PDB file of C-alpha atoms in Angstrom:
ATOM      1  CA  MET N 789      -0.228   0.048  -0.400  1.00  0.00           C
ATOM      2  CA  SER N 790       1.114   3.523  -0.926  1.00  0.00           C
ATOM      3  CA  LEU N 791       2.823   5.739   2.141  1.00  0.00           C
ATOM      4  CA  ARG N 792      -0.200   8.468   2.335  1.00  0.00           C
ATOM      5  CA  ILE N 793       0.886  11.347   3.564  1.00  0.00           C
ATOM      6  CA  VAL N 794      -1.197  15.069   3.998  1.00  0.00           C
ATOM      7  CA  VAL N 795       0.867  18.373   4.332  1.00  0.00           C
ATOM      8  CA  CYS N 796      -1.148  21.192   5.954  1.00  0.00           C
ATOM      9  CA  VAL N 797      -0.705  23.959   3.816  1.00  0.00           C
ATOM     10  CA  LYS N 798      -2.271  28.076   5.015  1.00  0.00           C
ATOM     11  CA  TYR N 799      -3.373  30.562   2.906  1.00  0.00           C
ATOM     12  CA  VAL N 800      -1.663  33.647   4.761  1.00  0.00           C
ATOM     13  CA  PRO N 801      -2.049  37.140   3.967  1.00  0.00           C
ATOM     14  CA  ASP N 802       1.168  38.707   1.744  1.00  0.00           C
ATOM     15  CA  ALA N 803       3.617  39.209   4.408  1.00  0.00           C
ATOM     16  CA  THR N 804       4.785  42.662   1.917  1.00  0.00           C
ATOM     17  CA  GLY N 805       1.404  44.291   1.551  1.00  0.00           C
ATOM     18  CA  ASP N 806      -1.128  46.831   4.561  1.00  0.00           C
ATOM     19  CA  ARG N 807      -2.243  44.382   7.176  1.00  0.00           C
ATOM     20  CA  HIS N 808      -4.473  44.868   9.938  1.00  0.00           C
ATOM     21  CA  PHE N 809      -7.475  43.754  12.048  1.00  0.00           C
ATOM     22  CA  ALA N 810     -11.006  44.074  11.373  1.00  0.00           C
ATOM     23  CA  GLU N 811     -13.663  45.203  13.430  1.00  0.00           C
ATOM     24  CA  ASP N 812     -13.781  41.856  15.227  1.00  0.00           C
ATOM     25  CA  LEU N 813     -10.292  41.545  16.082  1.00  0.00           C
ATOM     26  CA  THR N 814      -9.633  38.743  13.354  1.00  0.00           C
ATOM     27  CA  VAL N 815      -7.049  39.353  10.914  1.00  0.00           C
ATOM     28  CA  ASP N 816      -8.807  41.779   7.687  1.00  0.00           C
ATOM     29  CA  ARG N 817      -8.202  39.299   4.849  1.00  0.00           C
ATOM     30  CA  ASP N 818     -10.188  41.095   2.357  1.00  0.00           C
ATOM     31  CA  ASP N 819      -8.055  43.945   2.103  1.00  0.00           C
ATOM     32  CA  VAL N 820      -4.686  42.746   0.839  1.00  0.00           C
ATOM     33  CA  ASP N 821      -3.516  39.484  -1.313  1.00  0.00           C
ATOM     34  CA  GLY N 822      -2.875  35.866  -0.197  1.00  0.00           C
ATOM     35  CA  LEU N 823      -0.669  33.545  -0.592  1.00  0.00           C
ATOM     36  CA  LEU N 824       0.418  30.037   0.581  1.00  0.00           C
ATOM     37  CA  SER N 825       2.347  29.984   3.357  1.00  0.00           C
ATOM     38  CA  GLU N 826       6.036  30.299   2.697  1.00  0.00           C
ATOM     39  CA  LEU N 827       6.474  28.209   5.837  1.00  0.00           C
ATOM     40  CA  ASP N 828       4.688  25.047   4.626  1.00  0.00           C
ATOM     41  CA  GLU N 829       6.440  25.042   1.215  1.00  0.00           C
ATOM     42  CA  TYR N 830       8.976  23.397   3.003  1.00  0.00           C
ATOM     43  CA  ALA N 831       6.291  21.116   4.361  1.00  0.00           C
ATOM     44  CA  VAL N 832       5.195  20.226   0.600  1.00  0.00           C
ATOM     45  CA  GLU N 833       8.769  20.024  -0.108  1.00  0.00           C
ATOM     46  CA  GLN N 834      10.051  17.737   2.455  1.00  0.00           C
ATOM     47  CA  ALA N 835       6.743  15.653   1.682  1.00  0.00           C
ATOM     48  CA  LEU N 836       7.928  15.287  -1.999  1.00  0.00           C
ATOM     49  CA  GLN N 837      11.526  14.403  -1.413  1.00  0.00           C
ATOM     50  CA  ILE N 838       9.785  12.063   0.332  1.00  0.00           C
ATOM     51  CA  LYS N 839       7.450  10.241  -2.130  1.00  0.00           C
ATOM     52  CA  GLU N 840      10.180  10.758  -4.793  1.00  0.00           C
ATOM     53  CA  ALA N 841      12.842   8.599  -2.364  1.00  0.00           C
ATOM     54  CA  ALA N 842       9.943   5.948  -2.375  1.00  0.00           C
ATOM     55  CA  ASP N 843       9.950   5.706  -6.119  1.00  0.00           C
ATOM     56  CA  GLY N 844       6.979   7.064  -6.691  1.00  0.00           C
ATOM     57  CA  ASP N 845       5.432   4.879  -3.829  1.00  0.00           C
ATOM     58  CA  ALA N 846       3.469   7.303  -2.383  1.00  0.00           C
ATOM     59  CA  GLU N 847       0.781   9.575  -2.618  1.00  0.00           C
ATOM     60  CA  ILE N 848      -0.038  13.581  -0.742  1.00  0.00           C
ATOM     61  CA  THR N 849      -3.208  15.354  -0.155  1.00  0.00           C
ATOM     62  CA  VAL N 850      -2.365  18.973   0.460  1.00  0.00           C
ATOM     63  CA  LEU N 851      -4.692  20.048   3.519  1.00  0.00           C
ATOM     64  CA  THR N 852      -6.065  23.612   4.268  1.00  0.00           C
ATOM     65  CA  VAL N 853      -8.739  24.610   5.986  1.00  0.00           C
ATOM     66  CA  GLY N 854     -10.044  28.668   5.384  1.00  0.00           C
ATOM     67  CA  PRO N 855     -12.005  31.017   3.017  1.00  0.00           C
ATOM     68  CA  GLU N 856     -12.827  30.387  -0.885  1.00  0.00           C
ATOM     69  CA  ASP N 857      -9.574  32.094  -1.668  1.00  0.00           C
ATOM     70  CA  ALA N 858      -7.306  29.954   0.493  1.00  0.00           C
ATOM     71  CA  SER N 859      -7.887  27.356  -3.137  1.00  0.00           C
ATOM     72  CA  ASP N 860      -5.179  29.566  -4.147  1.00  0.00           C
ATOM     73  CA  ALA N 861      -2.866  27.873  -1.368  1.00  0.00           C
ATOM     74  CA  LEU N 862      -4.118  24.451  -2.541  1.00  0.00           C
ATOM     75  CA  ARG N 863      -3.092  24.707  -6.393  1.00  0.00           C
ATOM     76  CA  LYS N 864       0.372  26.195  -5.027  1.00  0.00           C
ATOM     77  CA  ALA N 865       1.376  23.608  -3.642  1.00  0.00           C
ATOM     78  CA  LEU N 866      -0.163  21.180  -6.289  1.00  0.00           C
ATOM     79  CA  SER N 867       1.862  22.652  -9.031  1.00  0.00           C
ATOM     80  CA  MET N 868       4.768  21.883  -7.142  1.00  0.00           C
ATOM     81  CA  GLY N 869       3.925  18.583  -7.828  1.00  0.00           C
ATOM     82  CA  ALA N 870       1.210  17.713  -4.588  1.00  0.00           C
ATOM     83  CA  ASP N 871      -1.470  14.805  -6.054  1.00  0.00           C
ATOM     84  CA  GLN N 872      -4.837  16.192  -4.764  1.00  0.00           C
ATOM     85  CA  GLY N 873      -6.352  18.465  -2.405  1.00  0.00           C
ATOM     86  CA  VAL N 874      -8.633  18.920   0.500  1.00  0.00           C
ATOM     87  CA  HIS N 875     -10.410  22.590   1.170  1.00  0.00           C
ATOM     88  CA  VAL N 876     -12.358  22.933   4.739  1.00  0.00           C
ATOM     89  CA  GLU N 877     -14.421  26.010   3.851  1.00  0.00           C
ATOM     90  CA  ASP N 878     -17.467  26.628   6.286  1.00  0.00           C
ATOM     91  CA  ASP N 879     -18.434  30.276   7.215  1.00  0.00           C
ATOM     92  CA  ASP N 880     -18.341  29.202  10.975  1.00  0.00           C
ATOM     93  CA  LEU N 881     -14.866  28.849  10.923  1.00  0.00           C
ATOM     94  CA  HIS N 882     -14.175  32.726  11.222  1.00  0.00           C
ATOM     95  CA  GLY N 883     -12.239  33.120  14.236  1.00  0.00           C
ATOM     96  CA  THR N 884     -11.156  29.939  14.990  1.00  0.00           C
ATOM     97  CA  ASP N 885      -7.777  29.927  16.744  1.00  0.00           C
ATOM     98  CA  ALA N 886      -5.406  27.246  17.395  1.00  0.00           C
ATOM     99  CA  LEU N 887      -6.770  24.524  19.278  1.00  0.00           C
ATOM    100  CA  GLY N 888     -10.086  25.054  17.030  1.00  0.00           C
ATOM    101  CA  THR N 889      -8.318  24.617  13.581  1.00  0.00           C
ATOM    102  CA  SER N 890      -6.512  21.726  15.443  1.00  0.00           C
ATOM    103  CA  LEU N 891      -9.498  20.105  15.874  1.00  0.00           C
ATOM    104  CA  VAL N 892     -11.131  20.719  11.830  1.00  0.00           C
ATOM    105  CA  LEU N 893      -7.794  19.686  10.987  1.00  0.00           C
ATOM    106  CA  ALA N 894      -7.503  16.375  12.774  1.00  0.00           C
ATOM    107  CA  LYS N 895     -11.099  14.995  12.097  1.00  0.00           C
ATOM    108  CA  ALA N 896     -10.053  16.099   8.158  1.00  0.00           C
ATOM    109  CA  VAL N 897      -7.112  14.267   8.096  1.00  0.00           C
ATOM    110  CA  GLU N 898      -8.548  11.095  10.019  1.00  0.00           C
ATOM    111  CA  LYS N 899     -11.732  11.661   6.947  1.00  0.00           C
ATOM    112  CA  THR N 900      -8.603  11.564   4.600  1.00  0.00           C
ATOM    113  CA  GLY N 901      -6.874   9.069   5.892  1.00  0.00           C
ATOM    114  CA  TYR N 902      -2.751   9.481   6.646  1.00  0.00           C
ATOM    115  CA  ASP N 903       0.412   7.665   7.126  1.00  0.00           C
ATOM    116  CA  LEU N 904       2.434  10.637   7.635  1.00  0.00           C
ATOM    117  CA  VAL N 905       1.066  14.372   8.289  1.00  0.00           C
ATOM    118  CA  VAL N 906       3.610  16.983   7.476  1.00  0.00           C
ATOM    119  CA  CYS N 907       3.604  20.808   8.941  1.00  0.00           C
ATOM    120  CA  GLY N 908       5.273  23.649   8.671  1.00  0.00           C
ATOM    121  CA  MET N 909       7.232  25.192  11.765  1.00  0.00           C
ATOM    122  CA  ALA N 910       4.808  27.844  12.190  1.00  0.00           C
ATOM    123  CA  SER N 911       2.482  30.083   9.913  1.00  0.00           C
ATOM    124  CA  THR N 912       4.233  33.299   8.634  1.00  0.00           C
ATOM    125  CA  ASP N 913       0.975  35.263   9.882  1.00  0.00           C
ATOM    126  CA  GLY N 914       0.189  33.867  13.467  1.00  0.00           C
ATOM    127  CA  THR N 915       3.307  32.053  14.128  1.00  0.00           C
ATOM    128  CA  MET N 916       2.874  30.698  17.539  1.00  0.00           C
ATOM    129  CA  GLY N 917       3.871  27.458  15.990  1.00  0.00           C
ATOM    130  CA  VAL N 918       1.726  24.937  18.355  1.00  0.00           C
ATOM    131  CA  LEU N 919      -0.357  23.630  15.970  1.00  0.00           C
ATOM    132  CA  PRO N 920       1.874  20.219  14.987  1.00  0.00           C
ATOM    133  CA  ALA N 921       1.456  19.458  18.437  1.00  0.00           C
ATOM    134  CA  LEU N 922      -1.730  19.909  19.104  1.00  0.00           C
ATOM    135  CA  LEU N 923      -2.737  17.474  15.905  1.00  0.00           C
ATOM    136  CA  ALA N 924      -0.866  15.015  16.948  1.00  0.00           C
ATOM    137  CA  GLU N 925      -2.260  15.271  20.487  1.00  0.00           C
ATOM    138  CA  ARG N 926      -5.791  14.935  19.008  1.00  0.00           C
ATOM    139  CA  LEU N 927      -5.095  12.116  16.214  1.00  0.00           C
ATOM    140  CA  GLY N 928      -3.211  10.566  19.018  1.00  0.00           C
ATOM    141  CA  VAL N 929       0.333   9.871  17.338  1.00  0.00           C
ATOM    142  CA  PRO N 930       3.851  10.194  17.888  1.00  0.00           C
ATOM    143  CA  GLN N 931       5.319  14.307  17.392  1.00  0.00           C
ATOM    144  CA  VAL N 932       8.678  15.038  15.685  1.00  0.00           C
ATOM    145  CA  THR N 933       8.283  18.378  15.148  1.00  0.00           C
ATOM    146  CA  GLN N 934      11.020  21.122  14.444  1.00  0.00           C
ATOM    147  CA  LEU N 935      13.052  18.977  11.918  1.00  0.00           C
ATOM    148  CA  SER N 936      16.169  20.163   9.337  1.00  0.00           C
ATOM    149  CA  GLU N 937      16.345  16.562   8.025  1.00  0.00           C
ATOM    150  CA  VAL N 938      13.667  13.779   7.504  1.00  0.00           C
ATOM    151  CA  SER N 939      13.245  10.737   6.056  1.00  0.00           C
ATOM    152  CA  VAL N 940      11.086   7.498   6.071  1.00  0.00           C
ATOM    153  CA  GLU N 941      12.209   3.919   6.087  1.00  0.00           C
ATOM    154  CA  GLY N 942      10.438   0.980   7.065  1.00  0.00           C
ATOM    155  CA  GLY N 943       7.105   2.530   8.909  1.00  0.00           C
ATOM    156  CA  VAL N 944       9.659   5.000  10.305  1.00  0.00           C
ATOM    157  CA  VAL N 945      10.068   8.220  10.147  1.00  0.00           C
ATOM    158  CA  LYS N 946      13.387  10.160  11.336  1.00  0.00           C
ATOM    159  CA  GLY N 947      14.715  13.113  11.156  1.00  0.00           C
ATOM    160  CA  ARG N 948      17.096  15.630  12.961  1.00  0.00           C
ATOM    161  CA  ARG N 949      16.248  18.758  15.099  1.00  0.00           C
ATOM    162  CA  ASP N 950      19.003  21.177  15.882  1.00  0.00           C
ATOM    163  CA  GLY N 951      19.322  23.215  18.347  1.00  0.00           C
ATOM    164  CA  ASP N 952      21.198  26.168  19.655  1.00  0.00           C
ATOM    165  CA  THR N 953      23.527  23.732  21.613  1.00  0.00           C
ATOM    166  CA  ALA N 954      23.015  20.173  20.336  1.00  0.00           C
ATOM    167  CA  THR N 955      21.461  18.130  17.827  1.00  0.00           C
ATOM    168  CA  GLU N 956      19.482  15.465  17.944  1.00  0.00           C
ATOM    169  CA  LEU N 957      18.424  12.618  16.149  1.00  0.00           C
ATOM    170  CA  LEU N 958      14.809  11.378  16.401  1.00  0.00           C
ATOM    171  CA  GLU N 959      12.290   8.458  15.379  1.00  0.00           C
ATOM    172  CA  ALA N 960       8.610   7.910  15.449  1.00  0.00           C
ATOM    173  CA  SER N 961       6.832   4.579  14.279  1.00  0.00           C
ATOM    174  CA  LEU N 962       4.272   5.888  12.008  1.00  0.00           C
ATOM    175  CA  PRO N 963       1.632   6.758  11.114  1.00  0.00           C
ATOM    176  CA  ALA N 964       3.609  10.521  12.964  1.00  0.00           C
ATOM    177  CA  VAL N 965       3.441  13.919  12.439  1.00  0.00           C
ATOM    178  CA  VAL N 966       6.461  15.891  11.846  1.00  0.00           C
ATOM    179  CA  SER N 967       7.060  19.550  11.348  1.00  0.00           C
ATOM    180  CA  VAL N 968      10.105  21.154   9.007  1.00  0.00           C
ATOM    181  CA  THR N 969      11.839  24.466   9.439  1.00  0.00           C
ATOM    182  CA  ASP N 970      12.920  26.322   6.975  1.00  0.00           C
ATOM    183  CA  GLN N 971      16.720  24.724   7.511  1.00  0.00           C
ATOM    184  CA  SER N 972      14.718  21.656   5.797  1.00  0.00           C
ATOM    185  CA  GLY N 973      15.734  22.512   2.233  1.00  0.00           C
ATOM    186  CA  GLU N 974      14.476  25.149  -0.286  1.00  0.00           C
ATOM    187  CA  ALA N 975      11.148  24.545  -1.820  1.00  0.00           C
ATOM    188  CA  ARG N 976      11.282  23.481  -5.471  1.00  0.00           C
ATOM    189  CA  TYR N 977       9.388  26.399  -8.307  1.00  0.00           C
ATOM    190  CA  PRO N 978       6.220  25.404  -9.536  1.00  0.00           C
ATOM    191  CA  SER N 979       7.392  24.252 -13.715  1.00  0.00           C
ATOM    192  CA  PHE N 980       4.854  25.146 -16.603  1.00  0.00           C
ATOM    193  CA  LYS N 981       3.862  21.555 -16.527  1.00  0.00           C
ATOM    194  CA  GLY N 982       3.006  21.411 -13.469  1.00  0.00           C
ATOM    195  CA  ILE N 983       0.895  25.064 -13.413  1.00  0.00           C
ATOM    196  CA  MET N 984      -1.169  23.207 -15.359  1.00  0.00           C
ATOM    197  CA  ALA N 985      -1.356  19.669 -14.234  1.00  0.00           C
ATOM    198  CA  ALA N 986      -2.549  21.201 -11.527  1.00  0.00           C
ATOM    199  CA  LYS N 987      -5.789  22.809 -12.792  1.00  0.00           C
ATOM    200  CA  LYS N 988      -6.642  19.503 -13.607  1.00  0.00           C
ATOM    201  CA  LYS N 989      -5.788  17.667 -10.111  1.00  0.00           C
ATOM    202  CA  LYS N 990      -8.785  16.915  -7.550  1.00  0.00           C
ATOM    203  CA  VAL N 991      -9.564  19.129  -5.048  1.00  0.00           C
ATOM    204  CA  GLU N 992     -12.511  18.122  -2.633  1.00  0.00           C
ATOM    205  CA  SER N 993     -14.356  20.410  -0.457  1.00  0.00           C
ATOM    206  CA  LEU N 994     -15.721  19.634   2.852  1.00  0.00           C
ATOM    207  CA  ASP N 995     -17.516  21.469   5.619  1.00  0.00           C
ATOM    208  CA  LEU N 996     -18.157  21.142   9.503  1.00  0.00           C
ATOM    209  CA  ASP N 997     -20.716  19.171   8.843  1.00  0.00           C
ATOM    210  CA  ASP N 998     -18.706  16.437   6.832  1.00  0.00           C
ATOM    211  CA  LEU N 999     -16.525  16.861  10.100  1.00  0.00           C
ATOM    212  CA  ASP N1000     -18.998  16.047  12.638  1.00  0.00           C
ATOM    213  CA  ILE N1001     -17.972  19.511  14.032  1.00  0.00           C
ATOM    214  CA  GLU N1002     -20.874  22.017  16.226  1.00  0.00           C
ATOM    215  CA  ALA N1003     -20.475  25.451  14.975  1.00  0.00           C
ATOM    216  CA  ASP N1004     -19.759  26.616  18.722  1.00  0.00           C
ATOM    217  CA  GLU N1005     -16.672  24.014  18.809  1.00  0.00           C
ATOM    218  CA  VAL N1006     -14.909  26.686  16.305  1.00  0.00           C
ATOM    219  CA  GLY N1007     -15.020  30.388  15.090  1.00  0.00           C
ATOM    220  CA  LEU N1008     -14.628  33.037  17.491  1.00  0.00           C
ATOM    221  CA  GLU N1009     -17.277  31.907  20.272  1.00  0.00           C
ATOM    222  CA  GLY N1010     -15.489  28.618  20.635  1.00  0.00           C
ATOM    223  CA  ALA N1011     -12.158  30.289  20.787  1.00  0.00           C
ATOM    224  CA  TRP N1012      -9.756  30.081  23.110  1.00  0.00           C
ATOM    225  CA  THR N1013      -7.537  32.525  22.956  1.00  0.00           C
ATOM    226  CA  LYS N1014      -8.889  36.072  21.363  1.00  0.00           C
ATOM    227  CA  VAL N1015      -7.181  39.614  20.757  1.00  0.00           C
ATOM    228  CA  ASP N1016      -8.358  41.539  23.111  1.00  0.00           C
ATOM    229  CA  GLU N1017      -7.150  45.127  21.903  1.00  0.00           C
ATOM    230  CA  ALA N1018      -5.553  46.306  18.832  1.00  0.00           C
ATOM    231  CA  ALA N1019      -3.188  50.154  17.714  1.00  0.00           C
ATOM    232  CA  GLU N1020      -1.765  50.231  14.933  1.00  0.00           C
ATOM    233  CA  ARG N1021       2.161  50.859  14.550  1.00  0.00           C
ATOM    234  CA  PRO N1022       2.887  54.716  14.883  1.00  0.00           C
ATOM    235  CA  ALA N1023       4.456  56.131  11.979  1.00  0.00           C
ATOM    236  CA  ARG N1024       8.208  55.912  11.601  1.00  0.00           C
ATOM    237  CA  SER N1025       9.140  59.625  13.302  1.00  0.00           C
ATOM    238  CA  ALA N1026      11.758  61.675  11.146  1.00  0.00           C
ATOM    239  CA  GLY N1027      15.680  60.602  12.213  1.00  0.00           C
ATOM    240  CA  THR N1028      17.664  62.921  14.748  1.00  0.00           C
ATOM    241  CA  ILE N1029      20.467  64.645  11.753  1.00  0.00           C
ATOM    242  CA  VAL N1030      23.632  65.428  13.416  1.00  0.00           C
ATOM    243  CA  LYS N1031      25.913  68.063  11.278  1.00  0.00           C
ATOM    244  CA  ASP N1032      29.617  68.057  11.404  1.00  0.00           C
ATOM    245  CA  GLU N1033      30.870  71.508  11.838  1.00  0.00           C
ATOM    246  CA  GLY N1034      34.000  70.263  14.139  1.00  0.00           C
ATOM    247  CA  GLU N1035      31.462  68.485  17.101  1.00  0.00           C
ATOM    248  CA  GLY N1036      30.091  65.948  14.905  1.00  0.00           C
ATOM    249  CA  GLY N1037      31.757  63.266  16.530  1.00  0.00           C
ATOM    250  CA  LYS N1038      30.901  64.539  20.039  1.00  0.00           C
ATOM    251  CA  GLN N1039      27.479  64.979  19.238  1.00  0.00           C
ATOM    252  CA  LEU N1040      27.326  61.804  17.605  1.00  0.00           C
ATOM    253  CA  ALA N1041      28.615  59.825  21.281  1.00  0.00           C
ATOM    254  CA  GLU N1042      26.451  62.068  23.023  1.00  0.00           C
ATOM    255  CA  PHE N1043      23.158  61.302  21.258  1.00  0.00           C
ATOM    256  CA  LEU N1044      24.611  57.389  21.736  1.00  0.00           C
ATOM    257  CA  ALA N1045      24.766  57.454  24.778  1.00  0.00           C
ATOM    258  CA  GLY N1046      21.258  59.350  25.525  1.00  0.00           C
ATOM    259  CA  GLN N1047      20.008  56.686  24.035  1.00  0.00           C
ATOM    260  CA  LYS N1048      21.950  54.066  26.180  1.00  0.00           C
ATOM    261  CA  PHE N1049      23.715  52.534  22.916  1.00  0.00           C
ATOM    262  CA  ILE N1050      27.135  52.861  25.053  1.00  0.00           C
TER     263      ILE N1050
END
């Protein structure tokens, strides 16, 4: 039986755009372009490498939870080489936090079927980095997170985690959840052939009813974490200009001392 790999991906606001909160203090996704989270591209890449190492004897499903436009993230992953997609979309998901998202993903992963779930190290919008662990807990399987190297052989996933003071070599029996860092290998660019092929690949749509999830378990009302208050970043003020008329060095030193830089 082919190895069943599920890659969790997220559609996020472009970090270079003008991002801000909506009136309900959720991220306003309507006024800024979105894209596949860059950190999730590494997860897709590692899944593709695992499939290649298995001589193609694996199937990669990319899974996302989000609004209609989140399908763009799926298409990007499919154009990189994933085989099929699953899109969980429901109006009641608006405002769902990481805990609620982990519930939705777990239900969708179970419905899809899996041997290995691959995630990025964090999303580029929320940057919490807790979802892989929450997902593994809900699925009741081992988690091997923050990997800079990952492989699968003989029903075991192995990986290397690089820390500040040590490197750990880890392994877990499948099924399992792993997350990979941005040091795991540069993600490939979709080829023209891949982009055209992605248009014909199957994308299954699911909602909360399909996953047997009640609306009050997710969304803003079901969230365990919420934004209480937000303020726009102050406009950058003009810098201090020091004109060198013979005393420039002294003035610069006084300025740096006043700012406690020296």
